[in-house]
Structures are given as structure tokens and as C-alpha cells.
XYZ file of C-alpha atoms in Angstrom:
779
model
C -0.190 0.122 -0.763
C 1.184 3.567 -1.407
C -0.027 6.824 0.658
C 1.025 9.894 0.182
C 0.884 12.586 3.027
C 0.941 16.446 2.363
C 2.188 18.104 5.887
C 4.309 17.109 8.238
C 2.249 18.541 11.046
C 0.874 16.285 14.543
C -2.140 14.861 12.163
C -0.469 13.519 9.106
C 2.626 12.586 11.209
C 0.154 10.272 13.886
C -1.483 8.875 11.207
C 1.773 8.339 9.545
C 2.396 5.841 12.810
C -0.479 4.755 13.180
C -1.008 3.059 9.569
C 3.432 1.917 9.742
C 3.533 0.245 12.843
C -0.235 -1.379 10.928
C 0.887 -2.483 7.630
C 5.428 -2.427 8.143
C 5.626 -3.187 4.553
C 3.475 0.268 3.544
C 5.174 2.818 1.500
C 3.789 5.974 3.759
C 5.924 9.488 2.907
C 5.233 12.670 4.511
C 5.680 16.063 2.566
C 6.250 19.171 4.812
C 6.597 22.473 3.228
C 8.885 24.127 6.245
C 11.949 22.356 6.903
C 12.149 20.196 10.175
C 12.761 22.111 12.855
C 10.047 24.487 11.985
C 7.441 25.951 14.924
C 5.220 28.713 14.553
C 3.289 29.350 17.690
C 4.852 28.201 21.349
C 3.211 25.277 23.723
C 0.290 22.862 22.357
C -2.018 21.549 25.533
C -3.728 17.919 25.911
C -6.423 17.311 28.770
C -6.054 13.594 30.560
C -8.727 12.428 29.050
C -6.710 12.839 25.418
C -3.904 11.481 26.910
C -5.474 8.297 27.747
C -6.090 8.159 24.067
C -2.344 8.520 23.209
C -1.828 6.121 25.734
C -4.093 3.380 24.334
C -3.138 4.095 20.285
C 0.605 4.203 20.584
C 2.686 3.840 23.841
C 5.519 4.895 22.300
C 4.832 8.281 21.368
C 2.992 8.744 24.652
C 5.494 8.197 26.936
C 7.964 10.567 24.875
C 5.497 13.369 24.751
C 4.676 12.835 28.814
C 8.611 13.024 29.701
C 8.285 16.062 27.767
C 5.600 18.122 29.008
C 4.343 20.329 32.082
C 1.750 19.327 33.989
C -1.179 20.826 35.563
C -3.914 20.109 37.420
C -5.603 23.688 38.537
C -6.673 26.024 36.021
C -6.561 29.702 37.896
C -9.626 32.550 36.453
C -7.551 36.775 37.342
C -10.024 39.161 37.274
C -11.101 43.063 38.652
C -8.597 42.033 41.374
C -10.122 38.075 42.043
C -8.674 35.018 41.811
C -9.675 31.382 41.581
C -7.950 28.308 41.264
C -10.085 25.707 39.969
C -8.687 22.177 40.332
C -9.631 18.619 39.304
C -8.563 19.384 35.475
C -6.141 17.023 34.218
C -3.871 19.287 31.778
C -0.796 19.046 30.031
C 1.430 21.990 27.906
C 3.982 20.478 25.371
C 5.818 22.421 23.045
C 4.810 22.042 19.458
C 8.306 22.404 18.259
C 8.938 19.129 20.985
C 6.591 17.595 19.888
C 6.854 17.527 16.122
C 10.562 16.574 16.672
C 9.643 13.880 19.168
C 6.717 12.301 16.049
C 9.543 12.818 13.856
C 11.656 10.291 15.024
C 8.801 8.226 16.032
C 8.297 7.648 12.783
C 11.419 7.731 11.217
C 12.211 4.674 13.492
C 9.171 3.173 11.854
C 10.493 3.820 8.179
C 8.126 6.556 7.465
C 9.184 8.237 4.279
C 9.655 12.421 5.392
C 10.388 15.145 2.691
C 11.114 18.707 3.959
C 11.385 21.521 2.363
C 8.629 19.931 -0.199
C 5.666 22.676 -1.014
C 3.099 20.298 -2.403
C 0.203 21.866 -4.376
C -0.764 19.344 -7.298
C -1.721 15.648 -7.023
C -0.481 15.183 -10.196
C 2.737 14.210 -8.609
C 1.166 11.508 -7.018
C -0.599 9.133 -9.384
C -0.780 5.732 -8.314
C -1.253 6.377 -4.374
C -3.547 4.095 -2.809
C -4.159 6.909 -0.413
C -3.286 10.881 -0.549
C -3.350 12.945 3.160
C -4.306 16.136 2.383
C -3.133 17.261 6.363
C -1.930 20.344 4.616
C -3.161 23.003 7.252
C -5.454 26.058 7.450
C -4.868 27.441 4.615
C -4.604 23.600 3.221
C -4.150 23.676 -1.289
C -5.478 20.632 -1.858
C -8.245 21.892 -0.539
C -8.439 25.168 -2.223
C -7.182 23.242 -5.728
C -10.670 21.206 -5.002
C -13.383 24.277 -2.908
C -15.758 23.199 -5.240
C -15.603 19.198 -4.224
C -15.014 19.989 -0.215
C -17.138 23.141 -0.138
C -15.883 24.705 2.375
C -16.702 27.385 4.918
C -14.503 30.012 6.724
C -15.987 32.017 9.242
C -13.337 34.862 10.489
C -14.408 35.496 13.983
C -14.058 39.353 14.919
C -12.082 39.169 17.850
C -8.196 39.899 17.510
C -5.646 37.328 18.823
C -1.898 36.153 18.715
C 0.470 34.157 19.636
C 3.284 34.751 22.009
C 5.328 33.161 24.548
C 7.376 33.924 28.110
C 9.939 32.968 30.352
C 6.765 33.749 32.995
C 6.411 29.871 35.111
C 2.881 29.029 35.343
C 1.636 26.191 37.151
C -1.745 26.504 36.507
C -3.623 27.478 32.854
C -4.087 30.623 33.308
C -6.945 33.046 32.443
C -5.792 36.663 32.966
C -9.267 39.338 32.125
C -7.780 43.356 32.087
C -8.997 45.829 31.351
C -7.612 48.746 30.031
C -8.488 53.015 28.896
C -8.458 50.863 25.135
C -11.112 47.952 26.315
C -10.557 44.840 27.689
C -7.484 42.783 27.130
C -7.469 38.322 27.810
C -4.812 36.406 27.940
C -5.189 32.690 27.627
C -1.348 31.445 29.171
C -0.197 28.100 30.045
C 3.123 26.421 30.394
C 4.640 24.185 28.005
C 8.555 23.480 29.546
C 10.205 24.477 32.251
C 11.681 28.406 31.267
C 8.450 28.551 29.064
C 5.043 29.371 29.021
C 2.036 30.175 25.709
C 0.271 33.459 25.856
C -2.878 33.395 23.858
C -3.343 36.926 23.523
C -7.264 38.859 22.704
C -9.241 41.560 22.500
C -12.371 42.656 20.608
C -12.037 44.804 17.322
C -13.187 48.403 19.337
C -10.264 48.026 21.680
C -7.750 46.402 18.724
C -8.202 49.851 16.942
C -8.416 51.722 20.337
C -5.353 50.821 21.272
C -3.853 51.324 17.622
C -2.138 47.911 17.346
C -3.238 47.182 13.428
C -0.419 49.954 12.826
C 1.984 48.466 15.785
C 4.969 46.097 13.437
C 5.162 42.149 16.352
C 7.817 43.436 18.643
C 6.166 46.935 19.509
C 2.405 45.080 20.188
C 4.723 42.643 22.467
C 5.669 45.385 24.207
C 2.329 47.316 24.636
C 1.445 43.862 26.017
C 3.568 43.744 28.208
C 2.511 47.228 30.087
C -0.683 45.661 29.367
C 0.372 42.387 31.398
C 3.114 43.588 33.380
C 1.589 42.398 37.201
C 0.667 39.546 35.579
C 4.179 38.540 33.758
C 5.813 40.052 36.892
C 9.358 41.071 35.003
C 9.479 38.786 32.530
C 9.298 39.717 28.298
C 6.907 38.409 25.857
C 8.596 36.618 23.268
C 7.799 36.769 19.631
C 7.151 33.750 16.467
C 5.268 35.028 13.417
C 2.987 36.324 16.508
C 0.850 38.666 13.946
C -2.334 39.495 15.406
C -5.601 38.186 12.895
C -8.583 36.134 12.668
C -9.643 33.157 13.908
C -11.181 30.874 10.854
C -13.880 28.392 11.845
C -13.574 25.978 9.155
C -15.928 23.365 8.149
C -16.517 20.989 4.790
C -20.023 20.121 3.261
C -17.140 17.342 2.432
C -13.872 15.583 4.028
C -12.883 12.607 1.230
C -12.761 12.939 -2.492
C -11.578 9.794 -4.752
C -8.637 8.449 -2.598
C -8.199 11.757 -0.587
C -8.596 12.473 2.572
C -8.366 16.284 4.740
C -7.022 16.060 7.652
C -6.612 18.126 10.711
C -6.656 22.128 10.458
C -7.220 21.766 5.936
C -10.519 19.779 7.970
C -12.011 21.887 10.446
C -10.468 23.574 13.591
C -11.381 24.641 16.964
C -11.077 27.434 18.861
C -7.838 27.892 21.121
C -10.432 28.495 23.999
C -10.967 25.319 24.476
C -7.144 24.061 23.840
C -8.597 21.157 20.984
C -7.050 22.269 17.704
C -4.146 19.397 17.579
C -6.248 17.358 19.788
C -8.664 17.621 16.554
C -5.973 16.859 14.602
C -4.747 13.919 16.376
C -8.094 12.563 17.097
C -8.706 12.851 13.116
C -5.555 10.419 12.754
C -7.017 8.153 14.685
C -10.456 7.878 13.474
C -9.114 7.677 10.006
C -6.720 5.068 11.410
C -9.962 3.334 12.928
C -11.982 3.320 9.841
C -8.885 1.543 7.097
C -8.634 -1.163 10.281
C -12.533 -1.498 9.772
C -13.201 -2.329 5.977
C -11.367 -3.885 3.626
C -10.808 -1.175 0.586
C -9.547 2.381 0.227
C -12.949 3.822 -1.045
C -15.370 1.668 1.841
C -12.588 3.406 4.361
C -13.039 7.160 3.512
C -16.747 6.653 3.367
C -16.969 4.969 6.158
C -14.662 8.343 8.102
C -16.833 10.354 6.717
C -19.969 9.086 8.091
C -18.301 8.357 11.221
C -16.086 11.341 12.236
C -18.014 13.454 10.952
C -20.175 13.776 14.497
C -17.797 13.870 16.710
C -15.760 16.794 15.138
C -18.738 18.399 15.096
C -19.649 18.470 18.714
C -16.421 19.856 19.532
C -16.726 22.495 17.065
C -19.828 23.218 18.875
C -18.651 23.083 22.507
C -15.612 25.854 20.200
C -18.197 27.754 18.587
C -19.930 28.872 22.377
C -16.679 29.008 24.056
C -15.345 31.765 21.285
C -18.674 34.036 21.581
C -18.119 34.116 25.221
C -14.831 35.657 24.803
C -16.571 37.652 22.287
C -18.813 39.574 24.246
C -16.685 39.059 27.498
C -18.145 43.072 28.344
C -21.338 41.737 28.626
C -20.244 40.045 31.867
C -18.089 42.477 33.176
C -20.467 44.022 35.877
C -20.956 40.263 38.027
C -18.965 39.547 41.391
C -15.993 37.792 40.838
C -16.999 33.816 41.216
C -19.997 34.176 39.310
C -18.078 35.671 37.031
C -14.984 32.702 37.288
C -18.037 30.201 37.202
C -19.543 31.490 33.659
C -15.683 31.239 32.754
C -15.471 27.921 33.677
C -19.315 26.487 32.453
C -19.268 29.058 28.704
C -19.033 26.023 26.359
C -21.413 23.874 28.473
C -19.319 20.573 28.355
C -18.975 21.348 32.407
C -21.735 21.593 33.984
C -22.504 22.349 37.980
C -22.385 18.346 38.775
C -19.086 17.982 37.410
C -17.672 20.950 38.217
C -18.328 20.553 42.091
C -16.484 16.634 41.388
C -13.792 18.654 40.217
C -13.741 21.869 42.742
C -16.477 21.216 45.309
C -15.092 24.734 47.640
C -14.877 26.654 44.308
C -18.589 25.002 43.384
C -19.998 26.449 47.165
C -18.698 29.719 47.049
C -20.864 29.982 43.424
C -23.562 28.545 45.137
C -23.057 31.425 48.775
C -23.235 34.193 45.917
C -25.700 33.485 44.082
C -27.682 32.915 48.014
C -25.979 36.317 48.964
C -27.979 37.672 45.995
C -31.214 36.337 46.648
C -30.953 37.736 50.153
C -29.674 41.217 49.276
C -33.417 40.698 47.460
C -35.181 40.439 50.445
C -35.701 37.272 50.340
C -34.854 35.359 54.084
C -32.397 32.498 52.740
C -29.616 30.472 54.718
C -25.909 32.113 52.933
C -24.292 29.916 55.098
C -25.476 26.475 53.959
C -27.527 27.565 50.987
C -29.293 25.035 49.075
C -28.764 24.956 45.452
C -30.010 27.885 42.772
C -32.629 25.797 40.826
C -33.833 25.867 45.311
C -33.354 29.165 45.798
C -36.623 31.738 45.563
C -37.007 34.140 44.122
C -39.659 37.954 43.767
C -41.556 39.198 40.224
C -43.192 42.122 42.530
C -45.314 41.301 45.270
C -45.252 37.222 43.577
C -42.313 35.064 45.350
C -41.814 31.276 44.255
C -40.043 28.704 45.782
C -37.938 27.186 43.635
C -36.307 28.135 39.782
C -37.753 25.011 38.310
C -40.687 26.253 35.618
C -43.359 24.005 33.753
C -42.857 25.632 30.550
C -46.382 26.678 28.687
C -46.544 23.552 26.296
C -50.045 23.579 24.138
C -52.047 20.056 24.763
C -54.649 20.715 22.244
C -57.011 18.942 23.425
C -59.446 22.285 25.024
C -63.374 21.591 23.884
C -64.521 24.670 22.576
C -61.517 26.339 24.006
C -62.855 25.369 27.652
C -59.852 23.431 30.080
C -60.798 19.643 30.543
C -60.416 17.210 33.728
C -56.929 16.510 31.308
C -55.838 20.011 32.621
C -56.634 19.704 35.535
C -54.759 16.967 35.935
C -51.654 17.777 34.164
C -51.394 21.231 35.664
C -52.266 19.973 39.026
C -49.714 17.121 39.212
C -47.020 19.306 38.209
C -48.115 21.597 40.701
C -47.879 18.877 43.337
C -44.419 18.091 42.016
C -42.928 20.614 42.986
C -42.745 22.914 40.434
C -41.716 26.375 41.827
C -43.982 27.636 38.791
C -46.193 26.585 35.878
C -47.181 28.309 33.134
C -50.404 27.424 31.525
C -50.412 26.939 26.700
C -51.398 29.469 24.879
C -54.392 30.461 25.661
C -56.129 32.394 23.338
C -58.275 35.249 23.841
C -61.334 34.903 21.241
C -62.474 31.819 18.909
C -60.339 33.597 15.913
C -57.355 33.970 18.063
C -56.369 29.889 18.077
C -54.450 27.858 16.924
C -56.207 24.917 16.643
C -59.668 23.735 17.247
C -58.245 22.059 20.846
C -56.669 25.776 22.387
C -57.781 26.657 25.410
C -59.450 30.283 25.057
C -60.246 33.004 27.952
C -63.192 34.666 26.793
C -66.325 33.127 28.045
C -67.814 32.160 31.430
C -66.910 28.215 30.758
C -63.531 28.799 30.496
C -63.522 31.147 32.939
C -65.154 28.886 35.329
C -63.069 26.030 34.589
C -59.816 27.876 34.946
C -61.013 29.397 38.258
C -60.920 25.405 39.317
C -56.973 24.771 38.066
C -55.746 27.712 39.746
C -57.787 26.943 42.589
C -57.013 23.586 43.222
C -52.739 24.877 42.597
C -53.461 27.035 45.252
C -54.790 24.978 47.764
C -52.532 21.540 47.095
C -49.652 22.997 46.626
C -47.016 25.907 47.354
C -46.303 26.564 43.142
C -47.533 29.746 41.478
C -49.681 29.981 37.819
C -49.154 31.779 35.490
C -51.358 32.397 32.161
C -50.011 32.696 29.047
C -52.257 35.042 26.888
C -51.783 34.790 22.627
C -53.507 35.199 19.745
C -52.257 32.772 16.489
C -51.840 35.386 13.455
C -51.691 33.665 10.391
C -50.767 30.130 12.262
C -54.790 29.589 13.164
C -56.890 27.336 11.512
C -54.279 24.982 11.669
C -55.146 20.980 12.486
C -53.683 19.651 16.002
C -50.723 19.240 16.075
C -51.019 15.097 15.719
C -52.683 15.421 12.739
C -50.427 18.287 11.248
C -48.577 20.405 12.960
C -48.744 23.794 11.483
C -50.777 22.811 8.536
C -54.500 24.243 7.556
C -57.745 23.024 8.316
C -59.940 22.257 5.618
C -61.451 25.845 4.364
C -64.803 24.275 5.901
C -63.832 24.132 9.372
C -61.106 27.544 9.168
C -62.239 30.979 10.571
C -60.814 34.023 9.425
C -56.611 35.025 10.734
C -55.452 38.123 10.542
C -51.595 39.239 10.858
C -49.476 41.810 10.357
C -49.226 41.700 6.455
C -51.075 39.035 4.459
C -48.306 36.624 4.130
C -49.589 32.741 4.344
C -47.922 30.913 6.506
C -47.356 27.817 4.533
C -48.142 28.541 0.735
C -51.293 25.924 0.668
C -51.984 27.788 4.185
C -55.223 30.226 4.314
C -53.931 33.999 2.722
C -54.276 36.614 6.878
C -55.879 40.076 6.592
C -53.499 42.568 6.626
C -55.029 43.879 10.032
C -56.232 47.330 9.562
C -57.489 49.804 12.672
C -60.626 48.674 13.336
C -58.496 45.408 13.492
C -56.260 45.883 16.340
C -58.809 47.606 18.479
C -61.087 45.114 18.709
C -57.397 42.498 19.255
C -56.206 44.586 22.237
C -59.989 44.454 23.605
C -59.659 41.231 23.676
C -56.474 40.921 25.134
C -57.779 43.598 27.895
C -61.151 41.198 28.359
C -58.853 38.162 29.201
C -57.079 39.897 31.426
C -60.041 40.784 33.732
C -61.268 37.246 33.250
C -57.288 36.012 34.909
C -57.705 38.202 37.457
C -61.157 36.866 38.832
C -59.693 33.428 38.134
C -56.842 34.278 40.237
C -53.827 33.929 38.484
C -50.726 34.924 39.793
C -49.131 36.064 36.874
C -49.539 36.675 33.181
C -47.441 36.459 29.850
C -48.041 38.315 26.540
C -46.683 35.388 23.669
C -44.956 37.726 21.719
C -43.173 35.170 19.939
C -43.000 31.731 17.970
C -44.959 33.844 14.274
C -48.378 34.042 16.281
C -49.878 37.413 15.453
C -47.854 40.254 18.048
C -44.852 38.277 16.534
C -45.898 38.352 13.088
C -45.507 42.562 13.392
C -41.966 42.057 15.310
C -40.181 40.025 12.299
C -39.166 42.212 9.365
C -40.390 38.332 7.685
C -43.417 38.097 8.676
C -44.200 42.651 8.422
C -43.683 43.961 5.308
C -46.202 46.792 5.702
C -45.175 50.344 5.408
C -47.392 52.196 7.597
C -46.335 53.465 11.119
C -46.559 49.696 12.424
C -43.991 48.928 9.874
C -40.328 49.537 8.665
C -38.257 50.007 11.650
C -38.001 47.995 14.906
C -39.436 50.668 16.761
C -42.490 51.389 14.774
C -42.247 47.114 14.355
C -42.945 47.383 18.332
C -45.698 49.845 18.441
C -48.988 47.413 18.303
C -47.464 44.900 20.176
C -46.627 47.610 23.929
C -50.092 48.804 22.753
C -51.496 45.677 23.490
C -48.899 45.345 26.562
C -49.471 48.884 27.421
C -53.958 47.638 27.354
C -53.332 45.023 29.470
C -50.399 45.704 31.826
C -52.797 48.334 32.701
C -55.615 46.661 33.408
C -53.668 43.852 35.418
C -53.160 44.447 39.064
C -49.730 46.908 39.573
C -48.461 44.325 42.499
C -49.102 40.726 40.332
C -45.883 40.612 37.609
C -46.338 40.536 34.042
C -43.560 38.847 31.510
C -43.283 38.869 27.807
C -42.777 35.503 25.590
C -40.014 36.613 22.527
C -38.440 34.451 19.716
C -35.297 36.311 19.687
C -34.120 35.572 16.313
C -36.339 33.508 13.377
C -32.859 31.809 12.291
C -33.414 33.795 8.914
C -31.107 35.960 6.976
C -33.109 39.360 7.103
C -35.009 38.502 9.673
C -34.593 39.457 13.880
C -31.677 38.933 15.601
C -29.729 38.819 18.641
C -29.398 42.666 18.268
C -32.529 43.215 18.487
C -34.168 40.747 20.624
C -31.774 43.123 23.793
C -33.458 45.722 22.038
C -37.402 44.388 22.400
C -36.721 43.172 25.308
C -35.309 46.855 26.620
C -38.716 47.596 25.243
C -40.807 46.111 27.214
C -39.181 46.480 30.335
C -39.772 49.781 30.262
C -43.474 49.559 29.203
C -43.563 47.389 32.698
C -42.701 43.743 32.005
C -41.079 41.548 34.942
C -39.489 39.121 32.789
C -38.804 38.288 29.530
C -39.371 34.204 28.030
C -36.818 33.954 26.105
C -37.637 31.540 23.011
C -36.434 31.120 19.327
C -38.054 30.473 15.692
C -41.029 28.875 14.734
C -41.901 32.261 12.776
C -41.466 30.641 8.780
C -41.219 27.383 7.721
C -37.980 28.575 6.613
C -36.518 29.063 10.187
C -33.417 27.061 10.296
C -31.988 26.601 14.160
C -29.041 24.982 15.423
C -30.299 22.321 18.092
C -27.985 21.607 21.290
C -28.468 21.385 24.460
C -29.683 24.295 25.902
C -29.225 26.015 22.741
C -31.661 29.290 23.738
C -30.182 29.534 26.563
C -27.130 32.142 24.885
C -30.117 34.248 24.317
C -31.514 34.326 27.269
C -28.332 35.189 28.622
C -27.590 37.982 26.488
C -31.095 39.623 26.778
C -30.599 39.248 31.077
C -27.117 40.817 30.834
C -27.740 43.738 28.044
C -31.195 45.046 28.354
C -30.726 43.929 32.113
C -34.046 43.047 32.679
C -34.738 39.199 34.252
C -34.855 36.632 31.713
C -36.156 32.968 31.734
C -34.191 30.394 28.985
C -36.130 28.030 27.825
C -34.689 24.888 25.377
C -33.433 21.181 25.610
C -32.712 22.250 29.271
C -33.544 18.504 30.476
C -32.233 18.445 34.058
C -31.433 19.612 37.046
C -28.313 19.480 36.683
C -28.133 22.307 33.157
C -30.680 24.465 35.419
C -28.158 24.835 38.127
C -25.266 25.722 35.676
C -27.404 28.249 34.340
C -28.716 30.246 37.092
C -24.981 29.964 38.640
C -23.497 31.992 35.832
C -25.897 34.171 35.899
C -27.784 33.537 32.386
C -31.169 33.181 33.404
C -33.689 33.969 36.098
C -35.661 31.150 36.149
C -35.261 28.160 33.848
C -38.124 25.769 32.438
C -38.582 23.004 31.361
C -40.966 21.102 29.097
C -40.331 17.131 27.808
C -39.023 15.985 31.629
C -42.428 17.083 33.086
C -44.300 15.850 30.502
C -42.282 12.592 31.083
C -42.559 12.843 35.520
C -44.548 15.648 36.992
C -42.674 14.906 40.095
C -39.399 16.478 38.055
C -39.100 18.872 40.805
C -39.498 17.227 43.091
C -36.946 13.964 42.500
C -34.713 16.742 42.350
C -34.999 18.050 44.869
C -33.585 14.791 46.412
C -30.821 14.927 44.573
C -29.671 18.029 45.782
C -30.954 17.610 49.416
C -33.104 20.377 48.816
C -36.034 19.152 51.631
C -38.063 22.196 52.710
C -40.407 21.707 49.017
C -43.320 22.246 49.350
C -45.122 18.604 49.286
C -49.211 18.407 50.219
C -49.694 16.387 53.235
C -50.729 13.396 51.556
C -47.293 12.856 50.158
C -45.027 13.907 52.816
C -44.232 9.884 53.531
C -43.250 9.771 49.599
C -40.860 12.752 50.028
C -38.861 11.264 53.392
C -38.071 8.649 51.673
C -37.116 10.474 48.432
C -34.928 12.486 50.780
C -33.203 9.714 52.292
C -32.944 7.326 49.515
C -31.693 10.327 46.989
C -28.706 11.022 49.562
C -27.553 7.396 49.920
C -27.750 7.151 45.252
C -25.971 10.648 45.433
C -23.582 9.203 47.624
C -23.357 6.346 45.207
C -23.203 8.274 42.352
C -20.341 10.838 43.675
C -18.287 7.822 44.246
C -18.826 6.470 40.681
C -18.333 9.541 38.755
C -15.092 9.616 40.279
C -13.620 6.824 39.757
C -15.280 7.444 35.650
C -12.509 10.194 35.325
C -10.029 9.935 33.251
C -6.822 8.904 34.804
C -4.076 11.568 36.047
C -0.730 11.296 33.955
C 1.036 13.642 36.025
C 4.145 11.700 36.339
C 4.778 12.892 40.026
C 1.199 11.325 40.933
C 1.582 7.864 38.993
C 4.891 7.183 40.480
C 3.033 8.275 44.233
C 0.014 5.852 43.306
C 2.516 3.073 41.465
């Protein structure tokens, strides 16, 4: 077998090593454009988990690497004069030059041929090769020469960064956040060998411009940064090695294989330095390609296997890197935070680390973050224990005169089970069970303000006496049998009205003979086959506003604790907010200020009718997930406008504006929008969307990303979700009706024991340490 590898970086060399070990008779040649001992940059980072993988695949190169690394267990976060050290991480730093020389030596010993100063841009010279590996870096000539096939996308991120080194010794992976007259600078620093540390310096475009760095030479920018981080460098110099300022390119390819050619490493995909995964990703690409060749009998089959099996894992890493880099791009958003909350946000920024696994690594740090959260609750006027506080999810919250016992919320979820808008026994059991199950706040499904405001024939309403009586029965039951508060979500379906029940065809139009007339901001149907809505005139607006006010007056008599106005998901009021659905040329169309006008009119009228001591919230779609639609920045302006009108909470959802919406799904995928609105618009928010555990809720709350956390499907599957979570976290003060007290008592006893057993199992499952000092002591 003949294998030609273009690029002598970690990906190409490691693949050569693995294949030569497996097939000693194969002819494997590496072609590298640079000299053997050339390298740019300073150190690379590997976690204990990654080192464990290297040990399994090639123990010789693993030993060579671990004999030449600097190991640390802590992450140090330095912000506004405070420093937090978070242990239990297990990372090592290794000189990039040393890593390459070690891999070269290992490859040479196995019989791999290597040619240096060999710049390859044409695949024609490799005619007859069985496999061609293009591991030729971010600016891959092979990828660029075949763009039509590989279809690369390069997202140049806005922040500027440069890669420098220093003689400053470090005993932790260190983040320095430094505010200057120009703006905020960030240092990502770690030691990689005795007397040498890597310093990646990052800043936002405005700070870069304010400081005039673009006009500086390489050495001048190093001199400037030495002044910025003079205290942190403690007299040590910054070292340069092609340390040019640039924008990080997030690279993805629609395809990574072409005939017998495969892209590896940075040529195929990049991951931001803030999660230290670039070299890891490259070497794991090499392992994955090796495994694909081992599993199949042909190169074509192996490359097809690699294309199928490697993509998901890479996308997970890239998604974590995307979330992480965005946090650093918006660090100014968090500059008002106290140091421990800020540090908790740094640690949990990529969603890979959560409250629970951080507590395993650094229980003292998590205790500090939990105490800081409780102290803020106490400062808001609520009497809570700050010496031995419960976890954030079980801390109370006050909105006006309404106090919820915990932050776990039953998300508004349409049940499509009403009859003529009247809630049935199903609704009594549905809402009542979840209230008894311990949730702090229960939201109703979107309840419609008139017969023609319904989404489907099965939607609940609040426009007549029968509906009012049914809702009163539900509210009275919840208040009488639980500690939960109840929020009524009011809405109007707009152009998504007169649709089939969800399980009969979500958002699909009813047959004409069963439908009712619908309204919207503009006469645009939801689907091409949907009914064309009437573009609202002034008389329609007045009638709809009166319907909302009439429902509010009924809600007061029902005894609801809170009401929410639904301005999301493409429904009537959302159709005014979004430029995707609002094509009006009058005072209700065009600029955001105009598009806000009618939704704010409705909100103002509702707020005037609703008791002053009771809170109101508004649900928004923080992005349409459509080019030219509402953006995250627009949503901050929308939230500010509603807060100024008297909204106490913004319920932050996204999308569903149009069938063309293209959401990027994932764990907690909408939380970043709640985070932005909370910390930029300075209004309380509720996070919702693919949040499935109390652990995730604690993470969101402790990091200051939201004030309430709504969970939908978990509450559908388990009405006692909150009660079980209280057991998991020892929050024994959670309310349970007297009939259920024995069950609660047993749950708390069992949960305490189970929690300790699970903790022990998680500790045992952690990757072993690769710190030589610790391993030698253990042996």
C-alpha cells in the first residue's frame, strides 16, 4: 500500500505512525513544506482524557510526549483583582516544536519516509498512490484547489488574537482579564516546558482599533502587551514567533473526502484555542482515519466510513468551541458580575462543564458560587440561608409581590385538548400534578383571547364564562394543594391560526369548511397552501387589543398569579415584530421602533388592567433563525422596550416564525439568547429550550445566564421532576402536600444515599491522571 501524506503537522505524522505500525510493509511518505525543526507558535495542550487515548494507540509516542510536558491540574481565573483556582482538570502543555520532533523521530524509527521543504499543491505527482492525505493546514492548497468538491466554509471570527510566549513560569492554565483605557484584553496562558509559557492574547475589534495595534510591528505589539499585563508577567518578557494579529477562522467542509483523497486536521476543521482542542482534534482525526482503514477492506470503503463516522464527533467539538469563543467575544457583557459568578461563567461557558461535574472537580469553588448566588437572593429582600445555601435551582425569586419557592418552571406547552376553548379534566390533572410535583411556577399553554385567535380547534381560551370557571377550578386546586404559582400565557395565533391539531399535521391548515378567518401584520400565508391572512387595519387592532384586556380581566377573577403576553413563534404579535412577516409601509412597519408599536399597545393595555402588585412577562423569539429576520441584538432592543413598559420577565424562546427558520439545535441551545438579554437589557429572563436536567438549570442560574429555567419535556415525562431534583440536591424544604409527605421523606433518604453512590462512581470514571508525580506515588 502506498500512502502519500501532505503536511508534516501532528495530524499527518500521527496517522503515518499508526498506519506504519499496523502495516509495516506499506510505503508511507510525508511531504512537509517547512524545515524539520521549523514551527510557529509555542505550546499545545492535551487533557488527561486525550493522553489516555494516545497511550492506547501508541505507547512509545505517548511516553515521549509525557516525558516532555508540563502538567497542571488547576485553572486559574483572574478578574478585577480576584483570583479563583479550580482544580481537578488534568491538562498538560507540550512545546509544539518538541511534539513535532518527537513524532518525526517515532515515524522515522518505524520506517516512514519524510521530505521537508517540499511544497505540494498539485496531486498529479501522486498518480498511483492508494491514499492521499491532505493534512496541509488551515490554508490547505489541496482543499482550495478543489473547493467545488469539498465546499469549505470559513467563518472569520471578529475578535483579534496573537500567539506569543513568555519566560513567566505558570502552575495552572491561566486566564487573565484586564481592563484598560482602550478596552478589555484577555490572556490565555499556560506553561509548556521549564522556563516557557504560551500566551494567547485576545481582544475585541473596537479595543484593537482604540489601542492602535493594527499600526504596530510584531515587536511593538509585544511591548504594548507587556505593559498591559505587566503585573501578571512580573518582569518577564513576551516572546514573538510570527506573532501576527489575526482573526480566528472556524473552518468546516461539506465533504472531507474526494476519490482517494482525505482532508485531516486544520485543513478539514478547526476548533477555537479557548478550548485547547486544535491539535487534539487533528490527532484524533488521524486515529479515526486509521480506525476506518482497519475496519474496512478497501480505501474507498474506509473513506466513506470516515466521512460518516467522524463528522458527528468533530461537530460536537466545534459546537463547544463555537459557544466558548462567543463567550470571549462578548466578555464585556459580563463585566458587571461579581468575581465568583464571572469565574463560574468562564468554567461553564462551552456547556461541556456543568454545575455537577464542576462540583466533583472543585467542590470549594462551587460552594463559593452557590453562596454568592444565595447572597444575591438575600440582598433582594428574601430571607435565605447563606451559610449553608441550597443549590440555585431551589432558591426563591420575587417578581413584584409574587414569590416563587424555586426556579424550576413548567414550560408553556400546548396540549390541544380543550373543547370549544374550555379546559377539561385532563388540564386539571396535567397542571395540578406538576404543581404538586414541586415546580416553583407553572405556565399554562398559550390561551387564546377569542375563538378566531386559536391555533387549532383544541386550544384553550379565556373569552367566556365556561372557560373562566374551568380555569378558576385549576388555579384554585394548585393554590390549595401546592406551593406553586400559576402564570397564564395569553396569545393570538395570527397567520398560524385555523391549523390542525399537532398530531394531525403541525401548523398545517384546516380544511376550508372547518377554518375561521385569520389576521396578521401582512397578508402572507404561513405555508403556500395556508389561508392568506388579512393584513390588520386599525379597527382590527382595536378589537384584538380589547380581546386581550377582556381576557386579563377574567384572569384576575380566576386568581392567576402572573400573566404572560405571547409575542413569539410567528403568532400575531410576533408577526409585527419580525421583518420576515411584517411588510407594512405604515407606522407599524419598517424600523424596529415601528414594528414594536402594536405589541406594546397591547402590552400597555394589559398592564393597565392587571393589578400593579402582580408581575407580567412577555415571550419573545430572540432570533428568527432566518437571514434578514430578528437578530439577537434586535431582541435586546425588544426586551428593553417591554421592560420599560412594565414587563418583569422576558421568556426567551426562538424561531418558529416561518417554515424557513433553520435553528441550530443542541443542549440548552436557546440559553445564550436569554443570557444576552438578561445581561445587556438588564431585565430578568427565563431560559427555555432543550434544558433537560436540574444540573443544567443550576449551571444556567449560577452563571447568571437567566433567573428562571423552564423545562418542558422533562415535566411531561415526570410530573414530580422538581421533587426528585430536590431529593438529588438535598433541598428538603420543598413543599409536598400532607398526603405525599411519607413519599417525600422516603425520597429524601434514598436520594442522599444514591447521590453519594453516584458521586463515587463518577470519581472512579474520571480519566486517570497522567501527572508523573501522581502516577509514581500511586504505583
